[in-house]
Amino acid sequence: MMSMILTAMPASALIGLPIGGFIATAFGWQGVFGFIGLVAATALVFLWLLPVDVGQPSSQRVGYREGLRRVLGDRTVLKVISVTLLWASAAGGSLTYVGQFFHERYNFSSDQIGLVLMVIGIVGIIATQMGARFVGKFGTRRAVLFGIACYGLAILLLPWTGAVPVSILVLGLWVFGSWFGLPAQTAIVSELSSGARGTVLSFNTSAQYLGNVIGPVISGFVLSVGNFPLFGLWGAFLAASAFGLALRVLPGRASRLT
């Protein structure tokens, strides 16, 4: 189920990124924000048309304060969410500057970069579906570890590529690793506390977005004082740290889909 839901995110990248690149070329970067506003308004209409969420019976509900207390008081939950934070800091920080890499290395324009970033959508859809099958056979923990390893290898290799097809192939490996392991990590988090599942998942999402805030700032500083090879080493270091933490704190008995 997590793979099915999260497939929508790379699918949206597959559609939105090339459109954004085309609009930026035709109307400037201001036009891209107008397009985003139009899409947001359309999404709001669809949300309004959704059926009303009945929710859980009052006897099964856990208040936000109680859910917060359970999350902050559970070291296992905090450790697992830390994997999400570290991984997001690595992936989010490096993804921000992929377009700059292709511009500097191959002099790509904004619309060309938009087409290259379609890899995120295409590979992401494939990876989420393959990840679900992998989890069914080998468990969520191994899926997360495999995903982080693929990303770490790709970010280390990308700055050293010198041909467009090779760079796109390595970028594909990077995207594959991220989307392969993300549904499994989310599934692990969702199973940590059945009584406060919503709060735990919200903390995990917050950790992911916090990583997407911290990562670009630090990675941008590394890139400004060094170059893309140093940038790749930094991303690989973060990936290795996330891998080591995941190896230590994720449930040792990998859960399997039934």
PDB file of C-alpha atoms in Angstrom, residues 6-238:
ATOM      1  CA  LEU A   6       4.127   6.895  -2.945  1.00  0.00           C
ATOM      2  CA  THR A   7       4.124   6.045  -6.669  1.00  0.00           C
ATOM      3  CA  ALA A   8       2.064   9.202  -7.139  1.00  0.00           C
ATOM      4  CA  MET A   9       5.073  11.337  -6.144  1.00  0.00           C
ATOM      5  CA  PRO A  10       7.509  10.253  -8.916  1.00  0.00           C
ATOM      6  CA  ALA A  11       4.563  10.143 -11.322  1.00  0.00           C
ATOM      7  CA  SER A  12       3.908  13.805 -10.558  1.00  0.00           C
ATOM      8  CA  ALA A  13       7.589  14.547 -11.200  1.00  0.00           C
ATOM      9  CA  LEU A  14       7.345  12.750 -14.545  1.00  0.00           C
ATOM     10  CA  ILE A  15       4.504  15.067 -15.558  1.00  0.00           C
ATOM     11  CA  GLY A  16       5.435  18.288 -13.790  1.00  0.00           C
ATOM     12  CA  LEU A  17       9.180  18.647 -14.363  1.00  0.00           C
ATOM     13  CA  PRO A  18       9.161  18.814 -18.174  1.00  0.00           C
ATOM     14  CA  ILE A  19       6.125  21.114 -18.080  1.00  0.00           C
ATOM     15  CA  GLY A  20       7.929  23.385 -15.633  1.00  0.00           C
ATOM     16  CA  GLY A  21      11.022  23.434 -17.836  1.00  0.00           C
ATOM     17  CA  PHE A  22       8.967  24.343 -20.892  1.00  0.00           C
ATOM     18  CA  ILE A  23       7.094  27.123 -19.055  1.00  0.00           C
ATOM     19  CA  ALA A  24      10.355  28.545 -17.662  1.00  0.00           C
ATOM     20  CA  THR A  25      11.791  28.689 -21.174  1.00  0.00           C
ATOM     21  CA  ALA A  26       8.684  30.224 -22.696  1.00  0.00           C
ATOM     22  CA  PHE A  27       7.543  32.604 -19.947  1.00  0.00           C
ATOM     23  CA  GLY A  28      10.423  32.874 -17.463  1.00  0.00           C
ATOM     24  CA  TRP A  29      10.658  31.554 -13.936  1.00  0.00           C
ATOM     25  CA  GLN A  30       7.663  33.671 -12.866  1.00  0.00           C
ATOM     26  CA  GLY A  31       5.448  31.612 -15.154  1.00  0.00           C
ATOM     27  CA  VAL A  32       6.413  28.449 -13.274  1.00  0.00           C
ATOM     28  CA  PHE A  33       4.928  29.831 -10.058  1.00  0.00           C
ATOM     29  CA  GLY A  34       1.743  30.722 -11.899  1.00  0.00           C
ATOM     30  CA  PHE A  35       1.542  27.122 -13.117  1.00  0.00           C
ATOM     31  CA  ILE A  36       2.046  25.843  -9.563  1.00  0.00           C
ATOM     32  CA  GLY A  37      -0.763  28.081  -8.327  1.00  0.00           C
ATOM     33  CA  LEU A  38      -3.100  26.759 -11.029  1.00  0.00           C
ATOM     34  CA  VAL A  39      -2.289  23.145 -10.138  1.00  0.00           C
ATOM     35  CA  ALA A  40      -2.794  23.873  -6.426  1.00  0.00           C
ATOM     36  CA  ALA A  41      -6.206  25.404  -7.102  1.00  0.00           C
ATOM     37  CA  THR A  42      -7.184  22.357  -9.151  1.00  0.00           C
ATOM     38  CA  ALA A  43      -6.047  20.031  -6.356  1.00  0.00           C
ATOM     39  CA  LEU A  44      -8.113  22.031  -3.881  1.00  0.00           C
ATOM     40  CA  VAL A  45     -11.225  21.425  -5.985  1.00  0.00           C
ATOM     41  CA  PHE A  46     -10.553  17.676  -6.033  1.00  0.00           C
ATOM     42  CA  LEU A  47     -10.006  17.666  -2.268  1.00  0.00           C
ATOM     43  CA  TRP A  48     -13.326  19.429  -1.799  1.00  0.00           C
ATOM     44  CA  LEU A  49     -15.058  16.679  -3.809  1.00  0.00           C
ATOM     45  CA  LEU A  50     -13.606  13.837  -1.718  1.00  0.00           C
ATOM     46  CA  PRO A  51     -15.976  11.947   0.613  1.00  0.00           C
ATOM     47  CA  VAL A  52     -16.032  13.099   4.205  1.00  0.00           C
ATOM     48  CA  ASP A  53     -13.557  11.177   6.374  1.00  0.00           C
ATOM     49  CA  VAL A  54     -15.536   9.481   9.141  1.00  0.00           C
ATOM     50  CA  GLY A  55     -12.436   8.601  11.161  1.00  0.00           C
ATOM     51  CA  GLN A  56     -11.974   6.071  13.929  1.00  0.00           C
ATOM     52  CA  PRO A  57     -14.500   5.418  16.684  1.00  0.00           C
ATOM     53  CA  SER A  58     -13.898   7.640  19.703  1.00  0.00           C
ATOM     54  CA  SER A  59     -12.897   4.600  21.772  1.00  0.00           C
ATOM     55  CA  GLN A  60      -9.947   3.950  19.427  1.00  0.00           C
ATOM     56  CA  ARG A  61      -8.742   7.529  19.066  1.00  0.00           C
ATOM     57  CA  VAL A  62      -5.542   8.769  20.658  1.00  0.00           C
ATOM     58  CA  GLY A  63      -5.320  12.500  21.354  1.00  0.00           C
ATOM     59  CA  TYR A  64      -2.491  14.462  19.815  1.00  0.00           C
ATOM     60  CA  ARG A  65      -0.927  15.211  23.187  1.00  0.00           C
ATOM     61  CA  GLU A  66      -0.948  11.530  24.127  1.00  0.00           C
ATOM     62  CA  GLY A  67       0.407  10.563  20.719  1.00  0.00           C
ATOM     63  CA  LEU A  68       3.154  13.157  21.067  1.00  0.00           C
ATOM     64  CA  ARG A  69       4.077  11.793  24.485  1.00  0.00           C
ATOM     65  CA  ARG A  70       4.288   8.260  23.092  1.00  0.00           C
ATOM     66  CA  VAL A  71       6.531   9.297  20.208  1.00  0.00           C
ATOM     67  CA  LEU A  72       8.930  11.447  22.225  1.00  0.00           C
ATOM     68  CA  GLY A  73       9.103   8.836  24.960  1.00  0.00           C
ATOM     69  CA  ASP A  74       9.955   5.960  22.647  1.00  0.00           C
ATOM     70  CA  ARG A  75      13.654   5.801  21.822  1.00  0.00           C
ATOM     71  CA  THR A  76      13.102   3.160  19.149  1.00  0.00           C
ATOM     72  CA  VAL A  77      10.734   5.458  17.269  1.00  0.00           C
ATOM     73  CA  LEU A  78      13.137   8.393  17.498  1.00  0.00           C
ATOM     74  CA  LYS A  79      16.052   6.290  16.267  1.00  0.00           C
ATOM     75  CA  VAL A  80      14.138   4.982  13.259  1.00  0.00           C
ATOM     76  CA  ILE A  81      12.934   8.484  12.386  1.00  0.00           C
ATOM     77  CA  SER A  82      16.561   9.649  12.629  1.00  0.00           C
ATOM     78  CA  VAL A  83      17.325   7.360   9.684  1.00  0.00           C
ATOM     79  CA  THR A  84      14.707   9.237   7.682  1.00  0.00           C
ATOM     80  CA  LEU A  85      16.189  12.588   8.711  1.00  0.00           C
ATOM     81  CA  LEU A  86      19.743  11.633   7.758  1.00  0.00           C
ATOM     82  CA  TRP A  87      18.736   9.991   4.493  1.00  0.00           C
ATOM     83  CA  ALA A  88      16.554  12.953   3.494  1.00  0.00           C
ATOM     84  CA  SER A  89      19.387  15.359   4.293  1.00  0.00           C
ATOM     85  CA  ALA A  90      21.604  13.426   1.894  1.00  0.00           C
ATOM     86  CA  ALA A  91      19.113  12.896  -0.932  1.00  0.00           C
ATOM     87  CA  GLY A  92      17.353  16.253  -0.669  1.00  0.00           C
ATOM     88  CA  GLY A  93      20.592  18.158  -0.369  1.00  0.00           C
ATOM     89  CA  SER A  94      22.094  16.631  -3.479  1.00  0.00           C
ATOM     90  CA  LEU A  95      18.937  16.614  -5.611  1.00  0.00           C
ATOM     91  CA  THR A  96      18.725  20.401  -5.310  1.00  0.00           C
ATOM     92  CA  TYR A  97      21.910  20.800  -7.334  1.00  0.00           C
ATOM     93  CA  VAL A  98      21.439  18.134 -10.015  1.00  0.00           C
ATOM     94  CA  GLY A  99      20.248  20.748 -12.487  1.00  0.00           C
ATOM     95  CA  GLN A 100      23.319  22.866 -11.790  1.00  0.00           C
ATOM     96  CA  PHE A 101      25.544  19.838 -12.436  1.00  0.00           C
ATOM     97  CA  PHE A 102      24.041  19.215 -15.878  1.00  0.00           C
ATOM     98  CA  HIS A 103      24.212  22.936 -16.667  1.00  0.00           C
ATOM     99  CA  GLU A 104      27.873  23.285 -15.734  1.00  0.00           C
ATOM    100  CA  ARG A 105      29.040  19.939 -17.129  1.00  0.00           C
ATOM    101  CA  TYR A 106      27.030  19.890 -20.381  1.00  0.00           C
ATOM    102  CA  ASN A 107      25.715  23.480 -20.689  1.00  0.00           C
ATOM    103  CA  PHE A 108      22.108  22.263 -20.581  1.00  0.00           C
ATOM    104  CA  SER A 109      19.292  24.799 -20.755  1.00  0.00           C
ATOM    105  CA  SER A 110      16.367  24.802 -18.304  1.00  0.00           C
ATOM    106  CA  ASP A 111      14.069  22.869 -20.644  1.00  0.00           C
ATOM    107  CA  GLN A 112      16.803  20.279 -21.307  1.00  0.00           C
ATOM    108  CA  ILE A 113      17.323  19.879 -17.572  1.00  0.00           C
ATOM    109  CA  GLY A 114      13.567  19.402 -17.193  1.00  0.00           C
ATOM    110  CA  LEU A 115      13.695  16.543 -19.689  1.00  0.00           C
ATOM    111  CA  VAL A 116      16.659  14.961 -17.887  1.00  0.00           C
ATOM    112  CA  LEU A 117      14.804  15.144 -14.583  1.00  0.00           C
ATOM    113  CA  MET A 118      12.004  13.080 -16.107  1.00  0.00           C
ATOM    114  CA  VAL A 119      14.273  10.243 -15.008  1.00  0.00           C
ATOM    115  CA  ILE A 120      13.001  10.945 -11.487  1.00  0.00           C
ATOM    116  CA  GLY A 121       9.465  10.140 -12.547  1.00  0.00           C
ATOM    117  CA  ILE A 122      10.149   7.182 -14.824  1.00  0.00           C
ATOM    118  CA  VAL A 123      12.639   5.411 -12.565  1.00  0.00           C
ATOM    119  CA  GLY A 124      10.705   6.388  -9.430  1.00  0.00           C
ATOM    120  CA  ILE A 125       7.543   4.647 -10.621  1.00  0.00           C
ATOM    121  CA  ILE A 126       9.500   1.510 -11.503  1.00  0.00           C
ATOM    122  CA  ALA A 127      11.445   1.566  -8.229  1.00  0.00           C
ATOM    123  CA  THR A 128       8.408   1.872  -5.949  1.00  0.00           C
ATOM    124  CA  GLN A 129       6.757  -1.104  -7.617  1.00  0.00           C
ATOM    125  CA  MET A 130       9.925  -3.225  -7.575  1.00  0.00           C
ATOM    126  CA  GLY A 131      10.512  -2.233  -3.955  1.00  0.00           C
ATOM    127  CA  ALA A 132       7.105  -3.600  -2.969  1.00  0.00           C
ATOM    128  CA  ARG A 133       7.929  -6.982  -4.525  1.00  0.00           C
ATOM    129  CA  PHE A 134      11.355  -6.984  -2.890  1.00  0.00           C
ATOM    130  CA  VAL A 135       9.800  -6.323   0.505  1.00  0.00           C
ATOM    131  CA  GLY A 136       7.417  -9.219  -0.022  1.00  0.00           C
ATOM    132  CA  LYS A 137      10.387 -11.595  -0.335  1.00  0.00           C
ATOM    133  CA  PHE A 138      13.192 -10.101   1.706  1.00  0.00           C
ATOM    134  CA  GLY A 139      11.602  -7.659   4.160  1.00  0.00           C
ATOM    135  CA  THR A 140      11.496  -3.929   4.708  1.00  0.00           C
ATOM    136  CA  ARG A 141      14.839  -3.565   6.462  1.00  0.00           C
ATOM    137  CA  ARG A 142      16.822  -5.003   3.548  1.00  0.00           C
ATOM    138  CA  ALA A 143      14.884  -2.831   1.120  1.00  0.00           C
ATOM    139  CA  VAL A 144      15.888   0.307   3.047  1.00  0.00           C
ATOM    140  CA  LEU A 145      19.534  -0.750   3.234  1.00  0.00           C
ATOM    141  CA  PHE A 146      19.637  -1.596  -0.472  1.00  0.00           C
ATOM    142  CA  GLY A 147      18.048   1.726  -1.374  1.00  0.00           C
ATOM    143  CA  ILE A 148      20.492   3.780   0.683  1.00  0.00           C
ATOM    144  CA  ALA A 149      23.431   1.843  -0.767  1.00  0.00           C
ATOM    145  CA  CYS A 150      22.301   2.529  -4.344  1.00  0.00           C
ATOM    146  CA  TYR A 151      21.917   6.225  -3.645  1.00  0.00           C
ATOM    147  CA  GLY A 152      25.324   6.468  -1.922  1.00  0.00           C
ATOM    148  CA  LEU A 153      27.113   4.762  -4.821  1.00  0.00           C
ATOM    149  CA  ALA A 154      25.377   6.971  -7.377  1.00  0.00           C
ATOM    150  CA  ILE A 155      26.099  10.308  -5.688  1.00  0.00           C
ATOM    151  CA  LEU A 156      29.741   9.281  -5.352  1.00  0.00           C
ATOM    152  CA  LEU A 157      30.023   8.414  -9.062  1.00  0.00           C
ATOM    153  CA  LEU A 158      27.950  11.191 -10.653  1.00  0.00           C
ATOM    154  CA  PRO A 159      30.557  14.008 -10.436  1.00  0.00           C
ATOM    155  CA  TRP A 160      33.077  11.813 -12.240  1.00  0.00           C
ATOM    156  CA  THR A 161      30.882  11.068 -15.247  1.00  0.00           C
ATOM    157  CA  GLY A 162      31.744  12.848 -18.477  1.00  0.00           C
ATOM    158  CA  ALA A 163      29.147  11.670 -20.981  1.00  0.00           C
ATOM    159  CA  VAL A 164      25.460  12.538 -20.970  1.00  0.00           C
ATOM    160  CA  PRO A 165      24.168   8.922 -21.219  1.00  0.00           C
ATOM    161  CA  VAL A 166      26.433   7.819 -18.371  1.00  0.00           C
ATOM    162  CA  SER A 167      25.383  10.743 -16.169  1.00  0.00           C
ATOM    163  CA  ILE A 168      21.706  10.010 -16.807  1.00  0.00           C
ATOM    164  CA  LEU A 169      22.287   6.323 -16.055  1.00  0.00           C
ATOM    165  CA  VAL A 170      23.964   7.149 -12.734  1.00  0.00           C
ATOM    166  CA  LEU A 171      21.185   9.616 -11.927  1.00  0.00           C
ATOM    167  CA  GLY A 172      18.751   6.766 -12.598  1.00  0.00           C
ATOM    168  CA  LEU A 173      20.572   4.584 -10.061  1.00  0.00           C
ATOM    169  CA  TRP A 174      20.367   7.443  -7.566  1.00  0.00           C
ATOM    170  CA  VAL A 175      16.615   7.854  -8.074  1.00  0.00           C
ATOM    171  CA  PHE A 176      16.077   4.101  -8.042  1.00  0.00           C
ATOM    172  CA  GLY A 177      17.711   3.740  -4.647  1.00  0.00           C
ATOM    173  CA  SER A 178      15.739   6.591  -3.109  1.00  0.00           C
ATOM    174  CA  TRP A 179      12.305   5.455  -4.302  1.00  0.00           C
ATOM    175  CA  PHE A 180      13.096   1.776  -3.809  1.00  0.00           C
ATOM    176  CA  GLY A 181      13.722   2.178  -0.091  1.00  0.00           C
ATOM    177  CA  LEU A 182      11.386   5.037   0.861  1.00  0.00           C
ATOM    178  CA  PRO A 183       8.117   3.019   0.936  1.00  0.00           C
ATOM    179  CA  ALA A 184       9.824   0.352   3.042  1.00  0.00           C
ATOM    180  CA  GLN A 185      11.090   2.948   5.516  1.00  0.00           C
ATOM    181  CA  THR A 186       7.600   4.453   5.751  1.00  0.00           C
ATOM    182  CA  ALA A 187       6.121   0.999   6.303  1.00  0.00           C
ATOM    183  CA  ILE A 188       8.576   0.338   9.137  1.00  0.00           C
ATOM    184  CA  VAL A 189       7.632   3.630  10.781  1.00  0.00           C
ATOM    185  CA  SER A 190       3.908   2.886  10.455  1.00  0.00           C
ATOM    186  CA  GLU A 191       4.350  -0.368  12.373  1.00  0.00           C
ATOM    187  CA  LEU A 192       6.194   1.157  15.337  1.00  0.00           C
ATOM    188  CA  SER A 193       3.106   2.269  17.267  1.00  0.00           C
ATOM    189  CA  SER A 194      -0.355   1.035  16.362  1.00  0.00           C
ATOM    190  CA  GLY A 195      -1.970   3.313  18.936  1.00  0.00           C
ATOM    191  CA  ALA A 196      -0.300   6.500  17.656  1.00  0.00           C
ATOM    192  CA  ARG A 197       0.354   5.569  14.042  1.00  0.00           C
ATOM    193  CA  GLY A 198      -0.772   8.908  12.648  1.00  0.00           C
ATOM    194  CA  THR A 199       1.474  10.877  14.996  1.00  0.00           C
ATOM    195  CA  VAL A 200       4.464   8.645  14.264  1.00  0.00           C
ATOM    196  CA  LEU A 201       3.952   8.980  10.514  1.00  0.00           C
ATOM    197  CA  SER A 202       3.592  12.755  10.843  1.00  0.00           C
ATOM    198  CA  PHE A 203       6.893  12.895  12.746  1.00  0.00           C
ATOM    199  CA  ASN A 204       8.524  10.803  10.034  1.00  0.00           C
ATOM    200  CA  THR A 205       7.225  13.142   7.334  1.00  0.00           C
ATOM    201  CA  SER A 206       8.442  16.134   9.350  1.00  0.00           C
ATOM    202  CA  ALA A 207      11.883  14.519   9.590  1.00  0.00           C
ATOM    203  CA  GLN A 208      11.886  14.023   5.838  1.00  0.00           C
ATOM    204  CA  TYR A 209      11.061  17.655   5.128  1.00  0.00           C
ATOM    205  CA  LEU A 210      13.465  18.890   7.789  1.00  0.00           C
ATOM    206  CA  GLY A 211      16.173  16.924   6.001  1.00  0.00           C
ATOM    207  CA  ASN A 212      15.108  18.564   2.753  1.00  0.00           C
ATOM    208  CA  VAL A 213      15.682  21.930   4.456  1.00  0.00           C
ATOM    209  CA  ILE A 214      18.980  21.178   6.182  1.00  0.00           C
ATOM    210  CA  GLY A 215      20.477  19.119   3.353  1.00  0.00           C
ATOM    211  CA  PRO A 216      20.488  21.778   0.608  1.00  0.00           C
ATOM    212  CA  VAL A 217      21.974  24.392   2.949  1.00  0.00           C
ATOM    213  CA  ILE A 218      24.905  22.216   3.984  1.00  0.00           C
ATOM    214  CA  SER A 219      25.394  20.682   0.532  1.00  0.00           C
ATOM    215  CA  GLY A 220      25.315  24.142  -1.026  1.00  0.00           C
ATOM    216  CA  PHE A 221      28.032  25.284   1.366  1.00  0.00           C
ATOM    217  CA  VAL A 222      30.147  22.232   0.484  1.00  0.00           C
ATOM    218  CA  LEU A 223      29.678  22.961  -3.215  1.00  0.00           C
ATOM    219  CA  SER A 224      30.577  26.630  -2.786  1.00  0.00           C
ATOM    220  CA  VAL A 225      33.867  25.912  -1.022  1.00  0.00           C
ATOM    221  CA  GLY A 226      34.783  22.922  -3.174  1.00  0.00           C
ATOM    222  CA  ASN A 227      33.572  21.331  -6.372  1.00  0.00           C
ATOM    223  CA  PHE A 228      31.235  18.585  -7.500  1.00  0.00           C
ATOM    224  CA  PRO A 229      33.627  15.712  -6.595  1.00  0.00           C
ATOM    225  CA  LEU A 230      33.766  17.068  -3.019  1.00  0.00           C
ATOM    226  CA  PHE A 231      30.000  17.468  -3.190  1.00  0.00           C
ATOM    227  CA  GLY A 232      29.726  13.785  -4.177  1.00  0.00           C
ATOM    228  CA  LEU A 233      31.988  12.715  -1.339  1.00  0.00           C
ATOM    229  CA  TRP A 234      29.836  14.623   1.127  1.00  0.00           C
ATOM    230  CA  GLY A 235      26.660  13.004  -0.184  1.00  0.00           C
ATOM    231  CA  ALA A 236      28.272   9.566  -0.036  1.00  0.00           C
ATOM    232  CA  PHE A 237      29.376  10.224   3.551  1.00  0.00           C
ATOM    233  CA  LEU A 238      25.829  11.094   4.565  1.00  0.00           C
TER     234      LEU A 238
END
